[in-house]
Amino acid sequence: MFDQFTTVGGSEPQSGEKAPRSGKYDQLWQLSMADPHTGLANKLLLLDRLSQALTRRQRHGGQVFVCHIDLTNLGEINLELGYTGGNGVLCEMARRLTGILRTEDTVGRVGGSELVAVMSVSDEQAVELLTRRLQVTLDDPVIVGGRKISFVAVVGVAIARDAESAEEVLARADRATRVGSTQGRRLGS
């Protein structure tokens, strides 16, 4: 879909993607495909990477696992510490998530307090392992400006079904987050 890719959100260029160009083109691409605060993939790039993962799944098997993470009290953090504090939480979560996932996985920011991880896995055990790693990551408070910040993260998970589009899988993960929020299923401190 795109003719230029660089590392965004911990994701290396996928097979068939072209090497990055230099200069102004790179700056324009970064602005159009990455979230300006976190450097993660934006929704457009995330959906493209999810589509690619679904295509690989059809060809080679395995599962595509999507985690939708909503930092539900980010608005309160912004009110208490200002947007600098909220952006600090987002950037730290971006760093943590890209740090625990593999280079072939993609982490993106799809909304103000919403992060999404797209992972291709071989089986249910890999899903469970990645879910545990995400939970441990979300359980730790964040240090911003020397202050320990507690946050609440609600996580919705969707495993792609046959013939589902990227938009449909992402929407199911988002709905799972909303259901988790109303039922009090929260991860994090």
Coordinates of N, CA and C in Angstrom, one line a residue:
M1 N 0.8 -1.2 0.0 CA 0.0 0.0 0.0 C 0.9 1.3 0.0
F2 N 1.9 1.3 0.8 CA 2.8 2.4 0.9 C 4.1 2.1 0.2
D3 N 4.7 3.1 -0.3 CA 6.0 2.9 -1.0 C 7.2 3.2 -0.2
Q4 N 7.1 3.5 1.1 CA 8.2 3.9 1.9 C 7.9 3.5 3.3
F5 N 8.8 2.8 4.0 CA 8.6 2.4 5.4 C 9.8 2.6 6.2
T6 N 9.7 3.0 7.4 CA 10.8 3.0 8.4 C 10.3 2.4 9.6
T7 N 11.1 2.3 10.6 CA 10.7 1.7 11.9 C 9.7 2.6 12.6
V8 N 8.5 2.2 12.9 CA 7.5 2.9 13.6 C 6.9 2.0 14.6
G9 N 6.8 2.4 15.9 CA 6.2 1.6 16.9 C 6.9 0.3 17.1
G10 N 8.2 0.2 16.9 CA 8.9 -1.0 17.2 C 8.8 -2.0 16.0
S11 N 8.3 -1.6 14.9 CA 8.1 -2.5 13.8 C 9.1 -2.2 12.7
E12 N 9.8 -3.3 12.3 CA 10.8 -3.2 11.3 C 10.0 -3.3 9.9
P13 N 10.6 -2.8 8.8 CA 9.9 -2.9 7.6 C 9.5 -4.4 7.3
Q14 N 8.3 -4.6 6.8 CA 7.9 -6.0 6.5 C 8.4 -6.5 5.2
S15 N 8.3 -7.7 4.9 CA 8.8 -8.3 3.7 C 8.1 -7.6 2.5
G16 N 8.9 -7.2 1.5 CA 8.3 -6.5 0.4 C 8.3 -5.0 0.5
E17 N 8.6 -4.5 1.7 CA 8.6 -3.1 1.9 C 9.9 -2.5 1.4
K18 N 9.9 -1.3 0.9 CA 11.1 -0.7 0.4 C 11.9 -0.1 1.5
A19 N 13.2 0.1 1.2 CA 14.1 0.7 2.1 C 13.7 2.2 2.3
P20 N 14.0 2.8 3.4 CA 13.6 4.2 3.6 C 14.4 5.2 2.7
R21 N 13.8 6.2 2.3 CA 14.5 7.3 1.6 C 15.0 8.3 2.6
S22 N 15.7 9.3 2.2 CA 16.2 10.3 3.1 C 15.6 11.6 2.9
G23 N 15.9 12.5 3.9 CA 15.5 13.9 3.8 C 14.1 14.2 4.0
K24 N 13.6 15.2 3.2 CA 12.2 15.7 3.4 C 11.1 14.6 3.3
Y25 N 11.4 13.7 2.3 CA 10.4 12.6 2.1 C 10.2 11.8 3.4
D26 N 11.3 11.5 4.1 CA 11.3 10.8 5.4 C 10.5 11.6 6.4
Q27 N 10.7 12.8 6.5 CA 10.0 13.7 7.4 C 8.5 13.7 7.1
L28 N 8.1 13.8 5.9 CA 6.7 13.8 5.5 C 6.1 12.4 5.8
W29 N 6.8 11.4 5.5 CA 6.3 10.0 5.8 C 6.1 9.9 7.3
Q30 N 7.0 10.3 8.1 CA 6.9 10.2 9.5 C 5.7 10.9 10.0
L31 N 5.5 12.1 9.5 CA 4.3 12.9 9.9 C 3.0 12.3 9.5
S32 N 3.0 11.6 8.4 CA 1.7 11.0 7.9 C 1.5 9.6 8.4
M33 N 2.5 8.9 8.9 CA 2.3 7.5 9.4 C 2.5 7.3 10.9
A34 N 3.0 8.3 11.6 CA 3.3 8.1 13.0 C 2.6 9.1 13.9
D35 N 2.3 8.7 15.1 CA 1.8 9.6 16.1 C 2.8 10.6 16.5
P36 N 2.6 11.9 16.5 CA 3.6 12.9 16.8 C 4.1 12.8 18.2
H37 N 3.3 12.4 19.1 CA 3.7 12.4 20.6 C 4.5 11.2 21.0
T38 N 4.1 10.0 20.4 CA 4.7 8.8 20.9 C 5.7 8.2 19.9
G39 N 5.6 8.5 18.6 CA 6.3 7.9 17.5 C 5.8 6.6 17.1
L40 N 4.7 6.1 17.7 CA 4.1 4.9 17.3 C 3.4 5.0 16.0
A41 N 3.1 3.9 15.4 CA 2.3 3.9 14.2 C 0.9 4.6 14.5
N42 N 0.4 5.3 13.5 CA -0.9 5.9 13.6 C -1.9 4.9 13.1
K43 N -3.2 5.3 13.1 CA -4.2 4.3 12.8 C -4.1 3.8 11.3
L44 N -3.8 4.7 10.4 CA -3.6 4.3 9.0 C -2.5 3.3 8.8
L45 N -1.4 3.5 9.4 CA -0.3 2.5 9.3 C -0.6 1.2 10.1
L46 N -1.3 1.3 11.2 CA -1.6 0.2 12.0 C -2.6 -0.7 11.2
L47 N -3.6 -0.1 10.6 CA -4.5 -0.9 9.8 C -3.8 -1.6 8.6
D48 N -2.9 -0.9 8.0 CA -2.1 -1.5 6.9 C -1.3 -2.7 7.4
R49 N -0.6 -2.5 8.6 CA 0.2 -3.7 9.1 C -0.8 -4.8 9.5
L50 N -1.9 -4.5 10.1 CA -2.9 -5.5 10.4 C -3.4 -6.3 9.2
S51 N -3.6 -5.5 8.1 CA -4.0 -6.2 6.8 C -2.9 -7.1 6.3
Q52 N -1.7 -6.7 6.4 CA -0.6 -7.5 6.0 C -0.5 -8.8 6.9
A53 N -0.7 -8.6 8.2 CA -0.7 -9.8 9.1 C -1.8 -10.8 8.7
L54 N -3.0 -10.3 8.4 CA -4.1 -11.1 8.0 C -3.8 -11.9 6.7
T55 N -3.2 -11.2 5.8 CA -2.8 -11.9 4.5 C -1.8 -13.0 4.8
R56 N -0.8 -12.7 5.6 CA 0.2 -13.7 6.0 C -0.4 -14.9 6.6
R57 N -1.4 -14.6 7.5 CA -2.1 -15.7 8.2 C -2.8 -16.6 7.2
Q58 N -3.5 -16.0 6.2 CA -4.2 -16.8 5.2 C -3.2 -17.7 4.4
R59 N -2.0 -17.2 4.2 CA -1.0 -18.0 3.4 C -0.3 -19.0 4.2
H60 N 0.1 -18.6 5.5 CA 1.0 -19.5 6.2 C 0.4 -20.0 7.5
G61 N -0.8 -19.7 7.9 CA -1.4 -20.2 9.1 C -1.0 -19.3 10.3
G62 N -1.3 -19.8 11.5 CA -1.1 -19.0 12.7 C -2.3 -18.2 13.0
Q63 N -2.1 -17.3 14.0 CA -3.2 -16.4 14.4 C -2.7 -15.0 14.5
V64 N -3.6 -14.1 14.3 CA -3.4 -12.7 14.4 C -4.1 -12.2 15.7
F65 N -3.4 -11.6 16.6 CA -3.9 -11.3 17.9 C -3.8 -9.7 18.1
V66 N -4.9 -9.1 18.4 CA -5.0 -7.6 18.5 C -5.4 -7.3 19.9
C67 N -4.5 -6.5 20.6 CA -4.8 -6.0 21.9 C -5.1 -4.5 21.9
H68 N -6.3 -4.1 22.3 CA -6.7 -2.7 22.3 C -6.6 -2.3 23.8
I69 N -5.8 -1.3 24.1 CA -5.5 -0.8 25.4 C -6.0 0.6 25.6
D70 N -6.9 0.8 26.6 CA -7.3 2.2 26.8 C -6.8 2.6 28.2
L71 N -6.0 3.7 28.2 CA -5.6 4.2 29.5 C -6.7 5.1 30.0
T72 N -7.6 4.6 30.8 CA -8.9 5.2 31.0 C -8.8 6.5 31.9
N73 N -7.8 6.6 32.7 CA -7.7 7.8 33.5 C -6.6 8.8 33.0
L74 N -6.3 8.7 31.7 CA -5.4 9.7 31.1 C -5.9 11.1 31.2
G75 N -7.2 11.3 31.1 CA -7.8 12.6 31.2 C -7.5 13.2 32.6
E76 N -7.7 12.4 33.6 CA -7.4 12.9 35.0 C -5.9 13.2 35.2
I77 N -5.1 12.4 34.6 CA -3.6 12.7 34.6 C -3.3 14.0 33.9
N78 N -4.0 14.3 32.8 CA -3.8 15.5 32.1 C -4.2 16.7 32.9
L79 N -5.4 16.5 33.6 CA -5.9 17.6 34.5 C -4.9 17.9 35.7
E80 N -4.4 16.8 36.2 CA -3.5 17.0 37.4 C -2.1 17.5 37.0
L81 N -1.6 16.9 36.0 CA -0.2 17.2 35.6 C 0.0 18.0 34.3
G82 N -1.1 18.3 33.7 CA -1.0 19.0 32.4 C -0.7 18.0 31.3
Y83 N -0.8 18.5 30.0 CA -0.6 17.6 28.9 C 0.8 17.0 28.9
T84 N 1.8 17.7 29.4 CA 3.1 17.2 29.5 C 3.2 15.9 30.3
G85 N 2.5 15.9 31.4 CA 2.4 14.6 32.2 C 1.7 13.5 31.5
G86 N 0.6 13.8 30.8 CA -0.2 12.8 30.1 C 0.6 12.3 28.9
N87 N 1.3 13.2 28.2 CA 2.2 12.7 27.1 C 3.3 11.9 27.7
G88 N 3.8 12.2 28.8 CA 4.9 11.4 29.5 C 4.4 10.0 29.7
V89 N 3.2 9.8 30.2 CA 2.6 8.5 30.4 C 2.5 7.7 29.1
L90 N 1.9 8.4 28.1 CA 1.8 7.8 26.8 C 3.2 7.3 26.2
C91 N 4.1 8.2 26.3 CA 5.5 7.9 25.7 C 6.1 6.7 26.5
E92 N 5.9 6.7 27.8 CA 6.5 5.6 28.6 C 5.8 4.3 28.3
M93 N 4.5 4.3 28.1 CA 3.8 3.1 27.7 C 4.2 2.7 26.3
A94 N 4.4 3.6 25.4 CA 4.9 3.3 24.1 C 6.2 2.6 24.2
R95 N 7.1 3.1 25.0 CA 8.4 2.6 25.1 C 8.4 1.2 25.7
R96 N 7.5 1.0 26.7 CA 7.4 -0.3 27.4 C 6.8 -1.4 26.4
L97 N 5.8 -1.0 25.7 CA 5.1 -2.0 24.8 C 6.1 -2.4 23.7
T98 N 6.7 -1.4 23.1 CA 7.6 -1.8 22.0 C 8.8 -2.5 22.5
G99 N 9.1 -2.4 23.8 CA 10.2 -3.1 24.4 C 10.0 -4.5 24.7
I100 N 8.7 -4.9 24.9 CA 8.4 -6.3 25.2 C 7.9 -7.1 24.0
L101 N 7.5 -6.4 22.9 CA 7.0 -7.1 21.8 C 8.2 -7.4 20.8
R102 N 7.9 -8.2 19.8 CA 8.9 -8.6 18.8 C 9.0 -7.5 17.8
T103 N 10.1 -7.4 17.0 CA 10.2 -6.4 16.0 C 9.1 -6.6 14.9
E104 N 8.6 -7.8 14.7 CA 7.6 -8.0 13.6 C 6.2 -7.6 14.1
D105 N 6.1 -7.3 15.4 CA 4.8 -6.8 15.9 C 4.7 -5.3 15.7
T106 N 3.5 -4.8 15.7 CA 3.3 -3.3 15.5 C 2.5 -2.8 16.7
V107 N 2.9 -1.7 17.2 CA 2.2 -1.0 18.3 C 1.8 0.4 17.7
G108 N 0.6 0.8 17.9 CA 0.1 2.1 17.4 C -0.8 2.8 18.4
R109 N -0.9 4.1 18.1 CA -1.8 4.9 18.9 C -3.0 5.3 18.0
V110 N -4.2 4.9 18.4 CA -5.4 5.1 17.5 C -6.3 6.1 18.0
G111 N -6.1 6.6 19.2 CA -6.9 7.7 19.8 C -6.2 8.3 20.9
G112 N -6.8 9.3 21.6 CA -6.2 10.0 22.6 C -5.5 9.2 23.7
S113 N -6.3 8.2 24.2 CA -5.7 7.3 25.3 C -5.7 5.9 24.9
E114 N -5.8 5.6 23.6 CA -5.9 4.3 23.1 C -4.6 3.8 22.3
L115 N -4.1 2.7 22.7 CA -3.0 2.1 22.1 C -3.4 0.7 21.6
V116 N -2.8 0.2 20.5 CA -3.1 -1.1 20.0 C -1.9 -1.8 19.6
A117 N -1.8 -3.1 20.0 CA -0.7 -4.0 19.6 C -1.2 -5.0 18.6
V118 N -0.6 -5.2 17.5 CA -0.9 -6.3 16.5 C 0.2 -7.3 16.5
M119 N -0.2 -8.5 16.8 CA 0.9 -9.6 16.9 C 0.4 -10.8 16.1
S120 N 1.3 -11.4 15.3 CA 1.1 -12.7 14.7 C 1.7 -13.7 15.5
V121 N 0.9 -14.7 15.9 CA 1.4 -15.8 16.8 C 1.1 -17.1 16.2
S122 N 1.8 -18.1 16.7 CA 1.6 -19.5 16.1 C 0.5 -20.3 16.7
D123 N 0.2 -20.0 18.0 CA -0.8 -20.8 18.7 C -1.3 -20.1 20.0
E124 N -2.3 -20.8 20.6 CA -2.9 -20.2 21.8 C -1.9 -20.0 23.0
Q125 N -0.9 -20.8 23.1 CA 0.2 -20.6 24.1 C 0.9 -19.3 23.9
A126 N 1.2 -18.9 22.7 CA 1.9 -17.7 22.4 C 1.0 -16.5 22.8
V127 N -0.4 -16.6 22.5 CA -1.3 -15.6 22.9 C -1.3 -15.4 24.5
E128 N -1.3 -16.5 25.2 CA -1.3 -16.4 26.7 C 0.0 -15.8 27.2
L129 N 1.1 -16.2 26.6 CA 2.4 -15.6 27.0 C 2.5 -14.1 26.7
L130 N 2.1 -13.7 25.6 CA 2.1 -12.2 25.3 C 1.1 -11.5 26.2
T131 N -0.1 -12.1 26.5 CA -1.0 -11.4 27.4 C -0.4 -11.2 28.7
R132 N 0.3 -12.2 29.2 CA 0.9 -12.1 30.6 C 2.0 -11.0 30.5
R133 N 2.8 -11.0 29.5 CA 3.8 -9.9 29.3 C 3.2 -8.6 29.3
L134 N 2.1 -8.4 28.6 CA 1.4 -7.1 28.6 C 0.9 -6.7 29.9
Q135 N 0.3 -7.7 30.7 CA -0.2 -7.4 32.0 C 0.9 -7.0 32.9
V136 N 2.0 -7.6 32.9 CA 3.1 -7.2 33.8 C 3.5 -5.8 33.4
T137 N 3.6 -5.5 32.2 CA 4.0 -4.1 31.7 C 3.0 -3.1 32.2
L138 N 1.7 -3.4 32.1 CA 0.7 -2.5 32.5 C 0.5 -2.4 34.0
D139 N 1.0 -3.3 34.8 CA 0.9 -3.3 36.3 C 1.8 -2.3 36.9
D140 N 2.9 -1.9 36.3 CA 3.9 -1.0 36.9 C 3.5 0.5 36.7
P141 N 3.5 1.2 37.8 CA 3.3 2.7 37.6 C 4.4 3.3 36.8
V142 N 4.1 4.5 36.3 CA 5.0 5.2 35.4 C 5.6 6.4 36.2
I143 N 6.9 6.7 36.0 CA 7.5 7.8 36.6 C 7.6 8.9 35.6
V144 N 7.0 10.0 35.8 CA 7.0 11.2 34.9 C 7.4 12.4 35.8
G145 N 8.5 13.1 35.3 CA 8.9 14.2 36.1 C 9.2 14.0 37.5
G146 N 9.8 12.8 37.8 CA 10.1 12.4 39.1 C 8.9 12.0 40.0
R147 N 7.7 11.9 39.4 CA 6.5 11.5 40.2 C 6.1 10.1 39.7
K148 N 5.6 9.4 40.7 CA 5.1 8.0 40.4 C 3.6 8.2 40.0
I149 N 3.3 7.8 38.8 CA 1.9 8.0 38.3 C 1.2 6.6 38.1
S150 N 0.1 6.5 38.8 CA -0.7 5.3 38.7 C -1.7 5.5 37.6
F151 N -2.0 4.5 36.8 CA -3.0 4.6 35.8 C -3.8 3.4 35.7
V152 N -4.9 3.5 35.0 CA -5.8 2.3 34.8 C -5.8 2.0 33.4
A153 N -5.6 0.8 33.0 CA -5.6 0.3 31.6 C -6.6 -0.8 31.5
V154 N -7.5 -0.6 30.6 CA -8.5 -1.6 30.2 C -8.1 -2.2 28.9
V155 N -8.0 -3.5 28.8 CA -7.5 -4.2 27.7 C -8.6 -5.1 27.0
G156 N -8.8 -4.9 25.7 CA -9.7 -5.8 24.9 C -8.8 -6.6 24.0
V157 N -9.2 -7.8 23.8 CA -8.4 -8.7 23.0 C -9.3 -9.3 21.9
A158 N -8.8 -9.4 20.7 CA -9.5 -10.0 19.6 C -8.5 -10.9 18.8
I159 N -8.9 -12.1 18.5 CA -8.1 -13.0 17.6 C -8.9 -13.0 16.3
A160 N -8.2 -12.7 15.2 CA -8.8 -12.6 13.9 C -9.5 -13.9 13.5
R161 N -10.7 -13.7 12.9 CA -11.4 -14.9 12.4 C -11.2 -14.9 10.9
D162 N -11.6 -16.0 10.3 CA -11.5 -16.2 8.9 C -12.3 -15.1 8.2
A163 N -11.8 -14.6 7.1 CA -12.4 -13.6 6.2 C -12.8 -12.3 6.9
E164 N -12.2 -12.0 8.0 CA -12.4 -10.7 8.7 C -11.4 -9.6 8.1
S165 N -11.9 -8.4 8.0 CA -11.0 -7.3 7.5 C -10.2 -6.8 8.7
A166 N -9.2 -6.0 8.4 CA -8.4 -5.3 9.5 C -9.4 -4.5 10.3
E167 N -10.2 -3.7 9.7 CA -11.2 -2.8 10.4 C -12.1 -3.6 11.3
E168 N -12.5 -4.8 10.9 CA -13.4 -5.6 11.7 C -12.7 -6.1 12.9
V169 N -11.5 -6.6 12.8 CA -10.7 -7.1 13.9 C -10.5 -6.0 14.9
L170 N -10.0 -4.9 14.4 CA -9.8 -3.7 15.3 C -11.0 -3.3 16.1
A171 N -12.2 -3.3 15.4 CA -13.4 -2.9 16.0 C -13.8 -3.9 17.1
R172 N -13.6 -5.2 16.8 CA -13.9 -6.2 17.9 C -13.0 -6.0 19.1
A173 N -11.8 -5.7 18.9 CA -10.9 -5.5 20.1 C -11.3 -4.2 20.8
D174 N -11.7 -3.2 20.1 CA -12.2 -2.0 20.7 C -13.5 -2.3 21.5
R175 N -14.4 -3.0 20.9 CA -15.7 -3.4 21.7 C -15.3 -4.2 22.9
A176 N -14.3 -5.1 22.8 CA -13.9 -5.9 24.0 C -13.4 -4.9 25.1
T177 N -12.7 -3.9 24.7 CA -12.2 -2.9 25.7 C -13.4 -2.2 26.4
R178 N -14.4 -1.8 25.6 CA -15.6 -1.1 26.1 C -16.3 -2.0 27.1
V179 N -16.5 -3.3 26.7 CA -17.2 -4.3 27.6 C -16.4 -4.4 28.9
G180 N -15.1 -4.6 28.8 CA -14.2 -4.7 29.9 C -14.3 -3.5 30.8
S181 N -14.4 -2.3 30.3 CA -14.5 -1.1 31.0 C -15.8 -1.1 31.8
T182 N -17.0 -1.5 31.2 CA -18.2 -1.4 31.9 C -18.4 -2.5 32.9
Q183 N -17.6 -3.6 32.8 CA -17.7 -4.7 33.7 C -16.6 -4.7 34.8
G184 N -15.8 -3.6 34.7 CA -14.7 -3.4 35.7 C -13.5 -4.3 35.5
R185 N -13.3 -4.9 34.3 CA -12.1 -5.7 34.1 C -11.0 -4.7 33.7
R186 N -10.1 -4.5 34.6 CA -9.1 -3.5 34.4 C -7.7 -4.2 34.7
L187 N -6.7 -3.8 33.9 CA -5.4 -4.2 34.2 C -4.6 -2.9 34.5
G188 N -3.6 -3.1 35.3 CA -2.8 -1.9 35.6 C -2.9 -1.5 37.1
S189 N -2.2 -0.5 37.5 CA -2.2 -0.2 38.9 C -3.1 1.0 39.2

